[in-house]
Amino acid sequence: MSETRSSVNAPALDQAAIALLRAAHRGPVVAAEDEEWEASRRPWHSGVDQQPALVAHVADAADVEAVVRWAQQHGLAVAAQPRGHGATAHLDGTVLVRTAALDEIAVDAARRTARVGAGVSWQAMFDALDGTGLVALSGSNPSVTVVGLMLGGGLSWFGRAFGTPASSLLAVDLVDATGTSRTVTAESDPDLFWALRGGGGDFGVVTAVEIALHPAPELYGGRLAFAGEQAPEVLRAWAEVTRTAPDELATWAMLMHLPDLPQIPEEVRGRSFMSVDVMFVGLPDEAEALLAPLRAVGPTIRETVRALRASEIGGIAEEPVEPGPPMRAVSHPFDVLDDDVLEHVLATAGVGSGTPLVGVQMRHLGGAQAAADPSTGPGAQIRPGYVLAAMAPAFSPEAAAVVDEALRGLVSAVPRSEHGLGITFLQADQPIEDAYGAEAVGRLREVKQAVDPDGLFRSNHPVHPVHPVRPAPAT
């Protein structure tokens, strides 16, 4: 699978033009000749060789306004990126706006809302909610930004209980295509607000959001880890749990094959494990009653399941918080978890299968996120019952070909849902049509044309396949 690159090259920039931006900008502006260039341009997603025209680290909304106006004058597109978890080569040739310094968090426990800056990570949000008895509709990785997940329509630990992250957006502060800061709500601009609830970063540079919080005075969760050889029994027990689970219970099952590499701790190097990650909104005794089929499989070899504080949510899935090797991956939504699916996953990716895949995960979806009103945003509703996801490192083109074949084989016999999962589950070369249906994508394009007809803003997964970058004005 090759990454799609923009067919439009950015105009060359001279030092005088860059000096104009630096004079109007508080944060650092980094160009290709600067010592900080390689670190500034590189995304978290190490499999993407991102090649922007310029990188602007913004200090506040006024900096964003200055960047947008400058880009308009110099014929460049603008892309916002705090760290680059979902980076693609669509951002090549843009002015890359780094929003990490926009780190405001203001929790209003009485109103059950929070105002969150575009650079705030989920771990910072978790920490801010400690002791409030409230949760935000977070994802699993604590280093991803709150705004990135909200705009992309991602999956949440609390999706079954409360709905999708995108559905919790209440207001969005952004800089529009005129270089003006504005607040967008369902009342002020219903079409743009609809698009922002899952349509990605193609409609402006978001500087902050207001989100809804949800009551969760008791949380119980963590990981149950078994030996890889127990995978058949664990997966069948997990499937049983999902068939009767209340909306308050979210569980994800994963097969892990750790490679025999020197950087892997010797005690687990080359071994396989089967784990089930758990999040329950409620009391421990209630959760344990629901997890009884998994407990009946036999003793775990390791577990972290316990009563949790909000600040501990990000550690449940034990996902990496720093960039790792280039990865190949797939996310495949499906609706029915039956014996045929389980047997296929075990045959193609279980212990003894010889798979090159290091992680194969199934997440139980459904609940409130499936019942949500889809008219409130493209990412407001997630209808598939499950998702099958897998990944493996690929250090060379030859290795990538082997991994891609394994990924195709894994999902080949699992009937794909007709419904997608949102932008955050797209791979680098997937179009937005794979996230949302034709009707929603058509409406997103109408909104794009209305608010940004010249294609000034460009996201990781543009609503148009390639945004035209306006030529630089004649001098």
Short mmCIF file of C-alpha atoms in Angstrom, two decimals:
data_model
loop_
_atom_site.label_atom_id
_atom_site.label_comp_id
_atom_site.label_asym_id
_atom_site.label_seq_id
_atom_site.Cartn_x
_atom_site.Cartn_y
_atom_site.Cartn_z
CA MET A 1 0.00 0.00 0.00
CA SER A 2 1.54 3.29 -1.07
CA GLU A 3 0.75 6.64 0.46
CA THR A 4 -1.11 9.18 -1.65
CA ARG A 5 0.82 12.39 -2.09
CA SER A 6 -0.48 15.78 -3.13
CA SER A 7 -0.04 16.44 -6.82
CA VAL A 8 0.48 20.16 -6.23
CA ASN A 9 3.91 21.47 -5.30
CA ALA A 10 4.18 24.40 -2.93
CA PRO A 11 5.79 27.59 -4.24
CA ALA A 12 9.33 28.30 -3.15
CA LEU A 13 9.71 30.58 -0.16
CA ASP A 14 12.35 33.23 0.23
CA GLN A 15 13.82 34.53 3.44
CA ALA A 16 12.00 37.85 3.16
CA ALA A 17 8.64 36.09 3.09
CA ILE A 18 9.53 33.93 6.09
CA ALA A 19 10.77 37.01 7.96
CA LEU A 20 7.36 38.63 7.49
CA LEU A 21 5.67 35.69 9.22
CA ARG A 22 8.22 35.61 12.03
CA ALA A 23 7.63 39.30 12.67
CA ALA A 24 3.89 38.72 13.13
CA HIS A 25 4.24 35.50 15.11
CA ARG A 26 5.07 34.82 18.79
CA GLY A 27 5.94 31.12 18.47
CA PRO A 28 8.92 29.68 16.56
CA VAL A 29 8.69 29.50 12.77
CA VAL A 30 10.98 26.78 11.40
CA ALA A 31 12.17 26.55 7.79
CA ALA A 32 14.05 23.82 5.95
CA GLU A 33 17.43 25.49 6.45
CA ASP A 34 17.00 25.70 10.23
CA GLU A 35 18.67 23.30 12.64
CA GLU A 36 15.31 22.38 14.19
CA TRP A 37 13.74 21.43 10.84
CA GLU A 38 13.95 17.65 11.03
CA ALA A 39 12.49 17.48 14.54
CA SER A 40 9.80 20.05 13.73
CA ARG A 41 8.52 18.45 10.54
CA ARG A 42 8.57 14.84 11.77
CA PRO A 43 5.18 13.41 12.84
CA TRP A 44 4.53 10.92 15.63
CA HIS A 45 3.52 8.41 12.94
CA SER A 46 7.05 7.38 11.95
CA GLY A 47 5.88 5.60 8.79
CA VAL A 48 5.10 8.94 7.12
CA ASP A 49 7.93 11.10 5.74
CA GLN A 50 6.14 14.42 6.15
CA GLN A 51 7.42 17.23 3.90
CA PRO A 52 5.76 20.56 4.75
CA ALA A 53 6.90 23.85 3.28
CA LEU A 54 7.22 25.50 6.70
CA VAL A 55 6.43 24.69 10.34
CA ALA A 56 4.85 27.28 12.65
CA HIS A 57 4.66 26.49 16.37
CA VAL A 58 1.79 28.68 17.54
CA ALA A 59 1.59 30.26 21.00
CA ASP A 60 -2.05 31.37 20.84
CA ALA A 61 -5.01 31.97 18.53
CA ALA A 62 -3.46 35.24 17.34
CA ASP A 63 -0.49 33.26 16.00
CA VAL A 64 -2.88 31.00 14.10
CA GLU A 65 -4.59 34.03 12.58
CA ALA A 66 -1.20 35.39 11.48
CA VAL A 67 -0.25 32.07 9.87
CA VAL A 68 -3.54 31.77 7.98
CA ARG A 69 -3.35 35.32 6.63
CA TRP A 70 0.29 34.84 5.64
CA ALA A 71 -0.46 31.53 3.90
CA GLN A 72 -3.27 33.18 1.94
CA GLN A 73 -0.89 35.86 0.73
CA HIS A 74 1.77 33.33 -0.32
CA GLY A 75 -0.38 30.71 -2.00
CA LEU A 76 0.10 27.95 0.57
CA ALA A 77 -2.30 25.54 2.21
CA VAL A 78 -2.47 25.27 6.01
CA ALA A 79 -2.56 22.08 8.07
CA ALA A 80 -2.92 21.79 11.85
CA GLN A 81 -1.06 19.11 13.78
CA PRO A 82 -0.18 18.94 17.49
CA ARG A 83 1.96 15.77 17.26
CA GLY A 84 0.97 13.78 14.18
CA HIS A 85 -0.50 10.47 15.33
CA GLY A 86 -2.65 10.30 12.21
CA ALA A 87 -0.19 11.89 9.81
CA THR A 88 -0.40 11.31 6.06
CA ALA A 89 1.53 12.70 3.11
CA HIS A 90 -1.47 14.88 2.23
CA LEU A 91 0.19 17.54 4.38
CA ASP A 92 3.20 17.80 2.07
CA GLY A 93 3.80 21.35 0.88
CA THR A 94 1.64 22.99 3.55
CA VAL A 95 2.36 25.42 6.33
CA LEU A 96 2.25 22.96 9.21
CA VAL A 97 0.72 24.56 12.30
CA ARG A 98 1.91 22.89 15.50
CA THR A 99 -0.70 23.49 18.21
CA ALA A 100 0.96 21.69 21.15
CA ALA A 101 1.34 24.94 23.15
CA LEU A 102 -2.44 25.51 23.20
CA ASP A 103 -2.74 23.67 26.50
CA GLU A 104 -5.72 25.29 28.27
CA ILE A 105 -7.94 23.04 30.42
CA ALA A 106 -10.89 24.48 32.35
CA VAL A 107 -13.27 21.97 33.95
CA ASP A 108 -16.72 23.12 35.04
CA ALA A 109 -17.89 20.19 37.18
CA ALA A 110 -21.23 21.82 37.96
CA ARG A 111 -22.11 22.17 34.27
CA ARG A 112 -20.35 18.91 33.35
CA THR A 113 -18.32 20.62 30.65
CA ALA A 114 -14.68 21.34 29.92
CA ARG A 115 -12.90 23.85 27.72
CA VAL A 116 -9.84 22.23 26.17
CA GLY A 117 -7.04 23.66 24.04
CA ALA A 118 -5.98 22.04 20.78
CA GLY A 119 -2.67 20.83 22.22
CA VAL A 120 -4.08 19.06 25.30
CA SER A 121 -3.33 15.34 25.49
CA TRP A 122 -5.75 12.82 26.89
CA GLN A 123 -3.43 12.19 29.82
CA ALA A 124 -3.61 15.86 30.79
CA MET A 125 -7.38 15.67 30.49
CA PHE A 126 -7.51 12.53 32.66
CA ASP A 127 -5.41 14.26 35.30
CA ALA A 128 -7.70 17.29 35.32
CA LEU A 129 -10.75 15.08 35.93
CA ASP A 130 -9.32 13.25 38.94
CA GLY A 131 -11.69 13.54 41.88
CA THR A 132 -14.56 15.08 39.92
CA GLY A 133 -16.54 11.87 39.37
CA LEU A 134 -16.71 12.82 35.69
CA VAL A 135 -15.19 11.38 32.52
CA ALA A 136 -14.64 12.66 29.00
CA LEU A 137 -15.24 10.39 26.02
CA SER A 138 -11.58 9.42 25.71
CA GLY A 139 -9.71 7.06 23.47
CA SER A 140 -7.17 4.49 24.62
CA ASN A 141 -3.85 6.27 23.96
CA PRO A 142 -3.03 8.99 26.52
CA SER A 143 -0.68 10.88 24.18
CA VAL A 144 -3.31 11.59 21.51
CA THR A 145 -4.92 15.04 21.74
CA VAL A 146 -8.48 15.59 22.87
CA VAL A 147 -9.24 17.79 19.86
CA GLY A 148 -7.79 15.31 17.36
CA LEU A 149 -10.04 12.52 18.61
CA MET A 150 -13.13 14.74 18.78
CA LEU A 151 -12.71 16.03 15.22
CA GLY A 152 -11.93 12.60 13.81
CA GLY A 153 -14.90 10.73 15.24
CA GLY A 154 -12.82 8.14 17.09
CA LEU A 155 -13.71 5.34 19.48
CA SER A 156 -13.91 5.80 23.23
CA TRP A 157 -13.64 3.56 26.27
CA PHE A 158 -16.99 5.09 27.17
CA GLY A 159 -18.62 4.86 23.76
CA ARG A 160 -20.97 2.08 24.76
CA ALA A 161 -22.04 3.96 27.89
CA PHE A 162 -22.23 7.56 26.61
CA GLY A 163 -21.64 7.79 22.84
CA THR A 164 -18.87 8.84 20.48
CA PRO A 165 -16.23 11.50 21.22
CA ALA A 166 -17.52 13.60 18.32
CA SER A 167 -21.01 13.65 19.81
CA SER A 168 -19.70 15.32 22.97
CA LEU A 169 -18.52 18.46 21.14
CA LEU A 170 -20.51 21.48 22.33
CA ALA A 171 -18.58 24.35 20.75
CA VAL A 172 -15.47 24.79 18.62
CA ASP A 173 -13.12 27.78 18.52
CA LEU A 174 -11.36 27.98 15.17
CA VAL A 175 -9.61 30.31 12.78
CA ASP A 176 -11.49 30.35 9.49
CA ALA A 177 -10.36 30.88 5.91
CA THR A 178 -10.45 34.67 6.34
CA GLY A 179 -7.93 34.46 9.18
CA THR A 180 -10.61 35.30 11.77
CA SER A 181 -11.17 33.55 15.11
CA ARG A 182 -14.75 32.46 15.69
CA THR A 183 -16.78 30.13 17.89
CA VAL A 184 -18.93 27.57 16.09
CA THR A 185 -21.94 25.93 17.72
CA ALA A 186 -25.02 24.07 16.52
CA GLU A 187 -26.92 27.35 16.82
CA SER A 188 -24.39 29.71 15.21
CA ASP A 189 -23.54 27.59 12.16
CA PRO A 190 -25.35 24.22 12.11
CA ASP A 191 -23.76 22.94 8.88
CA LEU A 192 -20.17 23.70 9.90
CA PHE A 193 -20.76 22.38 13.40
CA TRP A 194 -22.17 19.17 11.92
CA ALA A 195 -19.00 18.78 9.80
CA LEU A 196 -16.69 19.42 12.75
CA ARG A 197 -18.31 16.56 14.68
CA GLY A 198 -16.21 13.90 12.99
CA GLY A 199 -15.32 15.40 9.62
CA GLY A 200 -11.71 16.13 10.56
CA GLY A 201 -9.53 19.21 10.31
CA ASP A 202 -10.46 20.33 6.81
CA PHE A 203 -12.61 23.31 7.78
CA GLY A 204 -10.31 25.60 9.77
CA VAL A 205 -7.60 25.52 12.41
CA VAL A 206 -9.21 24.55 15.70
CA THR A 207 -7.70 26.28 18.72
CA ALA A 208 -10.01 25.01 21.50
CA VAL A 209 -13.23 23.08 22.08
CA GLU A 210 -15.93 22.85 24.71
CA ILE A 211 -16.93 19.26 25.43
CA ALA A 212 -19.55 17.49 27.51
CA LEU A 213 -18.47 15.43 30.52
CA HIS A 214 -20.34 12.43 31.90
CA PRO A 215 -20.96 11.16 35.44
CA ALA A 216 -18.87 8.12 36.35
CA PRO A 217 -18.29 8.14 40.11
CA GLU A 218 -16.98 4.56 40.04
CA LEU A 219 -14.63 3.12 37.44
CA TYR A 220 -13.26 -0.43 37.31
CA GLY A 221 -10.87 -1.60 34.65
CA GLY A 222 -7.50 -2.81 33.51
CA ARG A 223 -5.98 -5.76 31.68
CA LEU A 224 -6.41 -9.50 32.13
CA ALA A 225 -3.44 -11.25 30.51
CA PHE A 226 -3.30 -14.95 29.67
CA ALA A 227 -0.76 -17.17 27.95
CA GLY A 228 -1.07 -17.11 24.17
CA GLU A 229 -1.92 -20.81 24.14
CA GLN A 230 -5.12 -19.97 26.03
CA ALA A 231 -6.37 -17.78 23.19
CA PRO A 232 -9.12 -20.15 21.95
CA GLU A 233 -10.72 -20.41 25.39
CA VAL A 234 -10.26 -16.72 26.15
CA LEU A 235 -11.73 -15.55 22.85
CA ARG A 236 -14.79 -17.77 23.21
CA ALA A 237 -15.32 -16.53 26.76
CA TRP A 238 -14.86 -12.93 25.63
CA ALA A 239 -17.41 -13.42 22.86
CA GLU A 240 -19.86 -14.72 25.47
CA VAL A 241 -19.26 -11.64 27.63
CA THR A 242 -19.94 -9.27 24.73
CA ARG A 243 -23.26 -10.91 23.84
CA THR A 244 -24.82 -10.00 27.18
CA ALA A 245 -22.74 -6.98 28.24
CA PRO A 246 -24.60 -3.90 29.47
CA ASP A 247 -23.66 -0.57 27.93
CA GLU A 248 -21.55 0.25 30.99
CA LEU A 249 -19.05 -2.49 30.07
CA ALA A 250 -16.47 -2.13 27.28
CA THR A 251 -13.99 -4.93 26.55
CA TRP A 252 -11.27 -5.34 23.94
CA ALA A 253 -9.49 -8.64 23.24
CA MET A 254 -5.98 -8.80 21.80
CA LEU A 255 -3.51 -11.43 20.67
CA MET A 256 0.09 -10.25 21.02
CA HIS A 257 3.13 -11.90 19.45
CA LEU A 258 6.24 -10.19 20.75
CA PRO A 259 9.14 -10.46 18.31
CA ASP A 260 12.46 -12.04 19.20
CA LEU A 261 14.40 -8.79 19.16
CA PRO A 262 17.08 -7.47 21.55
CA GLN A 263 15.01 -4.41 22.52
CA ILE A 264 12.22 -6.64 23.89
CA PRO A 265 12.70 -7.65 27.57
CA GLU A 266 14.20 -11.15 27.72
CA GLU A 267 11.43 -12.57 29.93
CA VAL A 268 8.76 -11.91 27.26
CA ARG A 269 10.88 -11.88 24.09
CA GLY A 270 9.45 -14.15 21.39
CA ARG A 271 6.40 -15.07 23.48
CA SER A 272 2.68 -14.76 22.71
CA PHE A 273 -0.03 -13.44 25.01
CA MET A 274 -3.79 -13.15 24.99
CA SER A 275 -5.29 -10.20 26.84
CA VAL A 276 -8.68 -8.65 27.52
CA ASP A 277 -8.84 -4.96 28.40
CA VAL A 278 -11.77 -3.88 30.55
CA MET A 279 -13.54 -0.61 31.31
CA PHE A 280 -16.67 -0.65 33.48
CA VAL A 281 -18.65 2.33 34.71
CA GLY A 282 -19.81 1.02 38.07
CA LEU A 283 -18.78 -0.98 41.12
CA PRO A 284 -16.16 -3.77 41.18
CA ASP A 285 -18.61 -6.49 42.26
CA GLU A 286 -20.92 -5.65 39.37
CA ALA A 287 -18.04 -5.82 36.90
CA GLU A 288 -16.70 -9.10 38.23
CA ALA A 289 -20.10 -10.74 37.84
CA LEU A 290 -20.08 -9.77 34.17
CA LEU A 291 -16.50 -11.01 33.69
CA ALA A 292 -17.25 -14.46 35.16
CA PRO A 293 -16.84 -16.33 31.83
CA LEU A 294 -13.31 -14.95 31.51
CA ARG A 295 -12.46 -15.82 35.10
CA ALA A 296 -13.65 -19.37 34.40
CA VAL A 297 -10.96 -19.83 31.74
CA GLY A 298 -8.37 -20.14 34.47
CA PRO A 299 -5.81 -18.04 36.26
CA THR A 300 -4.27 -15.05 34.53
CA ILE A 301 -0.53 -14.70 34.22
CA ARG A 302 -0.81 -10.97 34.91
CA GLU A 303 -3.61 -8.51 35.61
CA THR A 304 -4.11 -4.85 36.38
CA VAL A 305 -7.91 -4.82 36.81
CA ARG A 306 -8.91 -2.69 39.80
CA ALA A 307 -10.89 0.38 40.86
CA LEU A 308 -9.52 3.30 38.84
CA ARG A 309 -9.06 7.02 39.14
CA ALA A 310 -9.64 9.13 36.04
CA SER A 311 -5.88 9.74 35.78
CA GLU A 312 -5.29 5.98 35.35
CA ILE A 313 -7.54 5.47 32.33
CA GLY A 314 -4.71 6.02 29.85
CA GLY A 315 -2.75 3.06 31.16
CA ILE A 316 -5.38 0.37 30.59
CA ALA A 317 -4.36 -0.62 27.06
CA GLU A 318 -0.64 -0.02 27.70
CA GLU A 319 -0.23 1.64 24.32
CA PRO A 320 3.04 3.37 23.38
CA VAL A 321 3.23 7.08 24.10
CA GLU A 322 6.36 7.70 22.03
CA PRO A 323 6.91 6.94 18.33
CA GLY A 324 8.02 3.45 17.47
CA PRO A 325 9.09 1.75 14.23
CA PRO A 326 7.14 2.21 10.98
CA MET A 327 3.96 0.15 11.22
CA ARG A 328 1.49 -1.36 8.79
CA ALA A 329 -2.05 -1.73 10.06
CA VAL A 330 -5.67 -2.45 9.20
CA SER A 331 -9.01 -1.65 10.86
CA HIS A 332 -11.97 -3.71 9.72
CA PRO A 333 -15.48 -3.07 11.10
CA PHE A 334 -17.85 -6.02 11.28
CA ASP A 335 -21.22 -6.76 12.79
CA VAL A 336 -21.46 -10.40 13.88
CA LEU A 337 -18.97 -12.22 16.11
CA ASP A 338 -19.62 -15.91 15.54
CA ASP A 339 -17.60 -19.12 15.67
CA ASP A 340 -16.49 -18.70 12.05
CA VAL A 341 -14.89 -15.34 12.83
CA LEU A 342 -13.17 -16.67 15.94
CA GLU A 343 -11.82 -19.73 14.14
CA HIS A 344 -10.55 -17.63 11.25
CA VAL A 345 -8.73 -15.20 13.55
CA LEU A 346 -7.12 -18.07 15.46
CA ALA A 347 -6.12 -19.90 12.27
CA THR A 348 -4.56 -16.85 10.63
CA ALA A 349 -3.10 -15.07 13.67
CA GLY A 350 -3.09 -17.46 16.62
CA VAL A 351 -0.17 -19.22 18.28
CA GLY A 352 1.51 -21.50 15.76
CA SER A 353 0.07 -19.71 12.73
CA GLY A 354 3.41 -18.16 11.78
CA THR A 355 1.82 -14.75 11.39
CA PRO A 356 4.11 -11.71 11.12
CA LEU A 357 1.47 -9.63 12.91
CA VAL A 358 2.46 -8.50 16.39
CA GLY A 359 -0.99 -7.38 17.55
CA VAL A 360 -4.48 -8.52 16.57
CA GLN A 361 -7.32 -6.86 18.42
CA MET A 362 -11.10 -7.06 18.47
CA ARG A 363 -13.13 -4.31 20.15
CA HIS A 364 -16.73 -4.64 21.24
CA LEU A 365 -18.68 -1.58 20.06
CA GLY A 366 -22.45 -0.97 20.05
CA GLY A 367 -24.37 0.57 22.92
CA ALA A 368 -24.98 4.32 23.06
CA GLN A 369 -22.67 5.09 20.15
CA ALA A 370 -24.77 2.91 17.83
CA ALA A 371 -28.03 4.44 19.07
CA ALA A 372 -26.95 8.07 18.64
CA ASP A 373 -28.64 10.47 16.23
CA PRO A 374 -26.55 10.39 13.01
CA SER A 375 -27.95 13.75 11.89
CA THR A 376 -25.87 15.59 14.52
CA GLY A 377 -22.51 14.86 12.87
CA PRO A 378 -20.78 12.34 10.60
CA GLY A 379 -18.95 10.93 13.64
CA ALA A 380 -21.88 11.07 16.05
CA GLN A 381 -22.91 7.48 15.41
CA ILE A 382 -20.80 4.31 15.11
CA ARG A 383 -22.96 1.40 14.01
CA PRO A 384 -20.68 -1.66 13.58
CA GLY A 385 -20.86 -4.16 16.41
CA TYR A 386 -17.13 -4.86 16.45
CA VAL A 387 -13.85 -3.88 14.85
CA LEU A 388 -10.96 -6.19 13.96
CA ALA A 389 -7.62 -4.36 13.94
CA ALA A 390 -4.06 -5.57 13.47
CA MET A 391 -0.57 -4.19 13.02
CA ALA A 392 3.07 -5.13 12.54
CA PRO A 393 6.35 -3.27 12.02
CA ALA A 394 7.76 -3.05 8.51
CA PHE A 395 11.41 -2.05 8.29
CA SER A 396 11.73 -2.54 4.52
CA PRO A 397 9.54 -2.73 1.41
CA GLU A 398 9.95 -6.50 1.43
CA ALA A 399 8.76 -6.72 5.03
CA ALA A 400 5.85 -4.40 4.25
CA ALA A 401 4.71 -6.71 1.44
CA VAL A 402 4.71 -9.69 3.79
CA VAL A 403 2.78 -7.79 6.46
CA ASP A 404 0.26 -6.43 3.97
CA GLU A 405 -0.46 -9.94 2.73
CA ALA A 406 -1.03 -11.09 6.32
CA LEU A 407 -3.35 -8.16 7.00
CA ARG A 408 -5.40 -8.93 3.90
CA GLY A 409 -5.60 -12.58 4.87
CA LEU A 410 -6.76 -11.72 8.38
CA VAL A 411 -9.75 -9.65 7.29
CA SER A 412 -10.57 -11.55 4.08
CA ALA A 413 -13.05 -13.98 5.66
CA VAL A 414 -14.70 -11.51 8.04
CA PRO A 415 -17.74 -9.86 6.40
CA ARG A 416 -17.14 -6.12 6.49
CA SER A 417 -19.83 -3.90 7.95
CA GLU A 418 -21.47 -1.48 5.55
CA HIS A 419 -20.81 1.22 8.16
CA GLY A 420 -17.44 2.84 8.90
CA LEU A 421 -15.62 3.82 12.09
CA GLY A 422 -14.62 7.44 11.56
CA ILE A 423 -11.49 9.15 10.33
CA THR A 424 -9.21 8.21 13.22
CA PHE A 425 -9.33 4.55 12.17
CA LEU A 426 -8.30 5.24 8.57
CA GLN A 427 -4.84 4.23 7.46
CA ALA A 428 -2.56 6.70 5.69
CA ASP A 429 -3.67 5.75 2.17
CA GLN A 430 -7.41 5.40 2.82
CA PRO A 431 -9.90 7.99 1.52
CA ILE A 432 -12.55 9.51 3.74
CA GLU A 433 -15.19 7.45 1.91
CA ASP A 434 -13.99 4.44 3.92
CA ALA A 435 -14.98 6.24 7.13
CA TYR A 436 -18.40 7.56 6.16
CA GLY A 437 -21.05 6.77 3.58
CA ALA A 438 -21.50 8.59 0.30
CA GLU A 439 -24.28 10.82 1.64
CA ALA A 440 -22.21 12.08 4.59
CA VAL A 441 -19.10 12.60 2.45
CA GLY A 442 -21.18 14.52 -0.08
CA ARG A 443 -22.44 16.83 2.65
CA LEU A 444 -18.90 17.30 4.01
CA ARG A 445 -17.81 18.41 0.55
CA GLU A 446 -20.67 20.90 0.38
CA VAL A 447 -19.61 22.38 3.73
CA LYS A 448 -15.99 22.50 2.59
CA GLN A 449 -16.97 24.39 -0.54
CA ALA A 450 -19.01 26.85 1.50
CA VAL A 451 -16.42 27.66 4.19
CA ASP A 452 -13.13 27.10 2.31
CA PRO A 453 -13.75 27.26 -1.45
CA ASP A 454 -10.05 27.83 -2.26
CA GLY A 455 -8.84 24.78 -0.35
CA LEU A 456 -6.77 26.77 2.13
CA PHE A 457 -7.05 24.10 4.83
CA ARG A 458 -5.84 20.55 4.35
CA SER A 459 -6.31 17.67 6.77
CA ASN A 460 -4.77 14.22 7.01
CA HIS A 461 -7.78 12.79 5.18
CA PRO A 462 -9.15 15.57 2.95
CA VAL A 463 -12.83 15.55 2.09
CA HIS A 464 -11.67 16.16 -1.48
CA PRO A 465 -8.97 13.73 -2.73
CA VAL A 466 -6.53 16.57 -3.46
CA HIS A 467 -7.04 20.16 -2.42
CA PRO A 468 -5.85 22.72 -4.96
CA VAL A 469 -3.21 25.03 -3.58
CA ARG A 470 -3.71 28.48 -5.02
CA PRO A 471 -0.75 29.81 -7.02
CA ALA A 472 1.31 32.51 -5.44
CA PRO A 473 0.26 36.01 -6.55
CA ALA A 474 2.26 37.66 -9.30
CA THR A 475 4.93 40.06 -8.17
#
